[in-house]
Amino acid sequence: PQRFFDMLSGLGATVAAEMAYVDHHAYTETDVDTLLTLRARHDAVLVTTEKDMARLANLANAAPNLNRLADRARTLGIEISFDAANTVRFSSLLDAAITTGGYRNGNFRR
């Protein structure tokens, strides 16, 4: 998460507050209230990754309070690129994942 905040700062944003959650965090009503209160207190924009925004949007159907959060947040698009050597390595890892049935619950399936 710190790299995300550092990236925002590096792009010229003033980071008024930082809230980091573990991957696949189950947002609660309290989380939503906390984030929206921070947003209002700092007159700020909530920023999240595209991945987390997609999760919020999908979860909003099951937990309508998340709509309040998703409607008020913006995303920072992130792209990755690899040099030639790392492209080969990444392709090998991806091929292995596909061949073995993919990545499930934090482990490659064998």
XYZ file of N, CA and C in Angstrom:
330
model
N 0.794 -1.214 0.000
C 0.000 0.000 0.000
C 0.839 1.284 0.000
N 1.992 1.245 0.662
C 2.785 2.468 0.736
C 3.235 2.922 -0.654
N 3.536 1.986 -1.531
C 3.932 2.367 -2.892
C 2.803 3.093 -3.605
N 1.566 2.697 -3.335
C 0.412 3.364 -3.936
C 0.359 4.816 -3.461
N 0.501 5.035 -2.156
C 0.480 6.395 -1.615
C 1.659 7.208 -2.142
N 2.829 6.577 -2.221
C 4.008 7.255 -2.757
C 3.802 7.634 -4.224
N 3.139 6.751 -4.976
C 2.868 7.045 -6.383
C 1.952 8.260 -6.503
N 0.921 8.318 -5.677
C 0.028 9.484 -5.691
C 0.801 10.763 -5.414
N 1.641 10.726 -4.389
C 2.456 11.897 -4.058
C 3.392 12.250 -5.211
N 3.998 11.238 -5.809
C 4.909 11.454 -6.921
C 4.229 12.065 -8.133
N 2.933 11.834 -8.258
C 2.165 12.404 -9.369
C 1.662 13.813 -9.044
N 2.001 14.302 -7.851
C 1.636 15.663 -7.489
C 0.435 15.792 -6.579
N -0.142 14.675 -6.168
C -1.295 14.726 -5.271
C -0.825 15.005 -3.846
N -1.644 15.719 -3.112
C -1.415 15.886 -1.681
C -2.220 14.799 -0.988
N -1.534 13.884 -0.357
C -2.212 12.781 0.332
C -2.576 13.275 1.729
N -3.870 13.512 1.939
C -4.345 14.071 3.201
C -4.412 13.022 4.304
N -4.704 11.797 3.937
C -4.799 10.701 4.905
C -4.605 9.393 4.154
N -4.121 8.405 4.863
C -3.907 7.085 4.265
C -4.697 6.048 5.038
N -5.421 5.223 4.314
C -6.117 4.078 4.899
C -5.782 2.887 4.014
N -5.159 1.895 4.591
C -4.786 0.703 3.829
C -5.490 -0.506 4.439
N -6.016 -1.325 3.587
C -6.692 -2.549 4.014
C -5.999 -3.739 3.358
N -6.104 -4.888 3.981
C -5.524 -6.095 3.399
C -6.271 -6.443 2.111
N -5.609 -7.188 1.254
C -6.230 -7.601 0.005
C -7.504 -8.403 0.305
N -8.543 -8.151 -0.437
C -9.838 -8.818 -0.287
C -10.516 -8.500 1.053
N -10.229 -7.338 1.583
C -10.846 -6.901 2.831
C -12.368 -6.858 2.679
N -13.078 -7.334 3.674
C -14.545 -7.285 3.675
C -14.955 -5.955 4.312
N -15.271 -4.968 3.478
C -15.621 -3.639 3.975
C -16.886 -3.689 4.813
N -16.854 -2.935 5.907
C -17.993 -2.873 6.821
C -18.618 -1.478 6.738
N -19.766 -1.340 7.356
C -20.419 -0.033 7.443
C -19.500 0.959 8.151
N -18.792 0.495 9.165
C -17.853 1.355 9.889
C -16.731 1.830 8.970
N -16.206 0.934 8.122
C -15.169 1.324 7.164
C -15.685 2.421 6.235
N -16.884 2.219 5.716
C -17.480 3.194 4.803
C -17.625 4.539 5.505
N -18.166 4.526 6.725
C -18.345 5.770 7.479
C -17.006 6.456 7.747
N -15.998 5.675 8.122
C -14.673 6.233 8.397
C -14.096 6.906 7.156
N -14.153 6.222 6.032
C -13.591 6.774 4.798
C -14.344 8.023 4.343
N -15.656 7.989 4.422
C -16.432 9.155 4.000
C -16.245 10.334 4.967
N -16.045 10.045 6.253
C -15.772 11.105 7.221
C -14.414 11.748 6.937
N -13.409 10.923 6.646
C -12.090 11.462 6.297
C -12.168 12.313 5.037
N -12.927 11.834 4.062
C -13.103 12.573 2.813
C -13.674 13.962 3.093
N -14.712 14.010 3.905
C -15.357 15.286 4.218
C -14.445 16.184 5.060
N -13.793 15.601 6.054
C -12.931 16.378 6.952
C -11.807 17.074 6.185
N -11.237 16.373 5.205
C -10.104 16.908 4.448
C -10.524 17.543 3.126
N -11.833 17.554 2.849
C -12.323 18.034 1.554
C -11.503 17.391 0.443
N -11.442 16.073 0.498
C -10.540 15.301 -0.355
C -11.296 14.387 -1.312
N -10.546 13.796 -2.189
C -11.058 12.789 -3.118
C -10.538 11.438 -2.643
N -11.429 10.470 -2.561
C -11.000 9.111 -2.235
C -10.422 8.489 -3.495
N -9.257 7.863 -3.361
C -8.599 7.244 -4.515
C -8.299 5.794 -4.181
N -8.590 4.919 -5.129
C -8.323 3.498 -4.958
C -7.803 2.931 -6.274
N -7.413 1.677 -6.251
C -6.969 1.029 -7.481
C -8.187 0.608 -8.306
N -7.970 0.369 -9.579
C -9.063 -0.102 -10.437
C -9.584 -1.451 -9.942
N -8.679 -2.303 -9.475
C -9.073 -3.621 -8.961
C -10.011 -3.483 -7.766
N -9.642 -2.625 -6.815
C -10.487 -2.458 -5.634
C -11.802 -1.765 -5.969
N -11.784 -0.855 -6.934
C -13.035 -0.213 -7.352
C -13.985 -1.247 -7.959
N -13.441 -2.160 -8.753
C -14.276 -3.213 -9.335
C -14.878 -4.078 -8.231
N -14.091 -4.389 -7.219
C -14.614 -5.162 -6.083
C -15.724 -4.401 -5.374
N -15.509 -3.109 -5.133
C -16.536 -2.305 -4.467
C -17.822 -2.286 -5.276
N -17.688 -2.101 -6.579
C -18.873 -2.055 -7.439
C -19.606 -3.391 -7.420
N -18.870 -4.490 -7.452
C -19.505 -5.810 -7.428
C -20.145 -6.104 -6.079
N -19.496 -5.694 -5.009
C -20.032 -5.943 -3.669
C -21.207 -5.035 -3.334
N -21.307 -3.913 -4.023
C -22.354 -2.946 -3.715
C -23.751 -3.537 -3.903
N -23.877 -4.515 -4.789
C -25.182 -5.160 -4.972
C -25.597 -5.914 -3.713
N -24.619 -6.534 -3.043
C -24.918 -7.305 -1.835
C -24.939 -6.416 -0.588
N -24.183 -5.335 -0.620
C -24.101 -4.434 0.533
C -24.277 -3.002 0.037
N -25.516 -2.547 -0.046
C -25.801 -1.231 -0.627
C -25.026 -0.063 -0.016
N -24.598 -0.177 1.245
C -23.828 0.917 1.839
C -22.521 1.160 1.088
N -22.026 0.137 0.384
C -20.794 0.305 -0.381
C -21.002 1.200 -1.596
N -22.256 1.356 -2.037
C -22.526 2.283 -3.133
C -22.091 3.697 -2.773
N -22.305 4.083 -1.518
C -21.905 5.423 -1.088
C -20.407 5.623 -1.257
N -19.648 4.567 -0.993
C -18.200 4.645 -1.119
C -17.776 4.621 -2.586
N -18.305 3.678 -3.336
C -17.936 3.554 -4.745
C -18.307 4.808 -5.533
N -19.436 5.423 -5.204
C -19.871 6.625 -5.912
C -18.970 7.828 -5.647
N -18.262 7.817 -4.535
C -17.456 8.981 -4.150
C -15.958 8.763 -4.342
N -15.566 7.604 -4.823
C -14.142 7.293 -5.007
C -13.759 7.388 -6.482
N -12.497 7.619 -6.709
C -11.929 7.656 -8.054
C -10.800 6.644 -8.110
N -10.449 6.242 -9.314
C -9.399 5.238 -9.463
C -8.130 5.842 -10.041
N -7.024 5.214 -9.708
C -5.736 5.516 -10.307
C -5.359 4.304 -11.129
N -5.343 4.478 -12.441
C -4.951 3.382 -13.329
C -3.461 3.135 -13.236
N -3.093 1.887 -13.172
C -1.685 1.508 -13.085
C -1.390 0.521 -14.200
N -0.332 0.786 -14.927
C 0.112 -0.134 -15.978
C 1.479 -0.675 -15.602
N 1.730 -1.911 -15.993
C 3.053 -2.477 -15.777
C 3.654 -2.818 -17.131
N 4.949 -2.798 -17.175
C 5.651 -3.228 -18.375
C 6.902 -3.976 -17.935
N 7.361 -4.849 -18.792
C 8.519 -5.677 -18.491
C 9.580 -5.460 -19.551
N 10.837 -5.514 -19.126
C 11.892 -5.528 -20.117
C 11.915 -6.925 -20.729
N 12.711 -7.129 -21.753
C 12.692 -8.391 -22.507
C 12.933 -9.606 -21.612
N 13.915 -9.541 -20.737
C 14.234 -10.690 -19.879
C 13.075 -11.017 -18.944
N 12.463 -10.002 -18.360
C 11.358 -10.249 -17.442
C 10.081 -10.647 -18.168
N 9.935 -10.251 -19.419
C 8.784 -10.690 -20.202
C 8.832 -12.204 -20.385
N 10.011 -12.729 -20.665
C 10.175 -14.181 -20.820
C 9.873 -14.876 -19.501
N 10.390 -14.343 -18.405
C 10.147 -14.942 -17.088
C 8.660 -14.912 -16.740
N 7.998 -13.775 -16.949
C 6.574 -13.655 -16.662
C 5.770 -14.630 -17.517
N 6.113 -14.746 -18.799
C 5.413 -15.682 -19.685
C 5.556 -17.113 -19.192
N 6.736 -17.456 -18.697
C 6.949 -18.805 -18.159
C 6.090 -19.052 -16.926
N 6.031 -18.076 -16.035
C 5.188 -18.215 -14.843
C 3.712 -18.335 -15.220
N 3.294 -17.537 -16.174
C 1.906 -17.583 -16.619
C 1.589 -18.929 -17.269
N 2.480 -19.407 -18.125
C 2.291 -20.724 -18.746
C 2.198 -21.823 -17.695
N 3.048 -21.758 -16.664
C 3.016 -22.760 -15.594
C 1.693 -22.716 -14.844
N 1.197 -21.515 -14.600
C -0.081 -21.382 -13.897
C -1.216 -21.969 -14.713
N -1.202 -21.709 -15.998
C -2.261 -22.235 -16.872
C -2.169 -23.746 -16.971
N -0.962 -24.254 -17.117
C -0.747 -25.695 -17.259
C -1.150 -26.461 -16.006
N -0.895 -25.871 -14.839
C -1.171 -26.577 -13.583
C -2.557 -26.296 -13.030
N -3.357 -25.540 -13.747
C -4.710 -25.275 -13.276
C -4.870 -23.922 -12.623
N -3.812 -23.143 -12.617
C -3.939 -21.768 -12.173
C -3.613 -21.538 -10.723
N -3.844 -20.334 -10.346
C -3.535 -19.812 -9.020
C -4.827 -19.809 -8.212
N -4.847 -20.524 -7.109
C -6.042 -20.613 -6.269
C -5.667 -20.458 -4.809
N -6.373 -19.633 -4.104
C -6.196 -19.485 -2.647
C -4.744 -19.270 -2.241
N -4.024 -18.476 -3.010
C -2.659 -18.140 -2.637
C -1.613 -19.149 -3.062
N -2.003 -20.190 -3.772
C -1.030 -21.210 -4.182
C -1.282 -21.628 -5.620
N -0.191 -22.010 -6.283
C -0.357 -22.608 -7.598
C -0.883 -24.023 -7.385
N -1.891 -24.382 -8.165
C -2.418 -25.745 -8.086
C -1.497 -26.668 -8.856
N -1.284 -27.809 -8.357
C -0.383 -28.786 -9.013
C -1.170 -29.997 -9.448
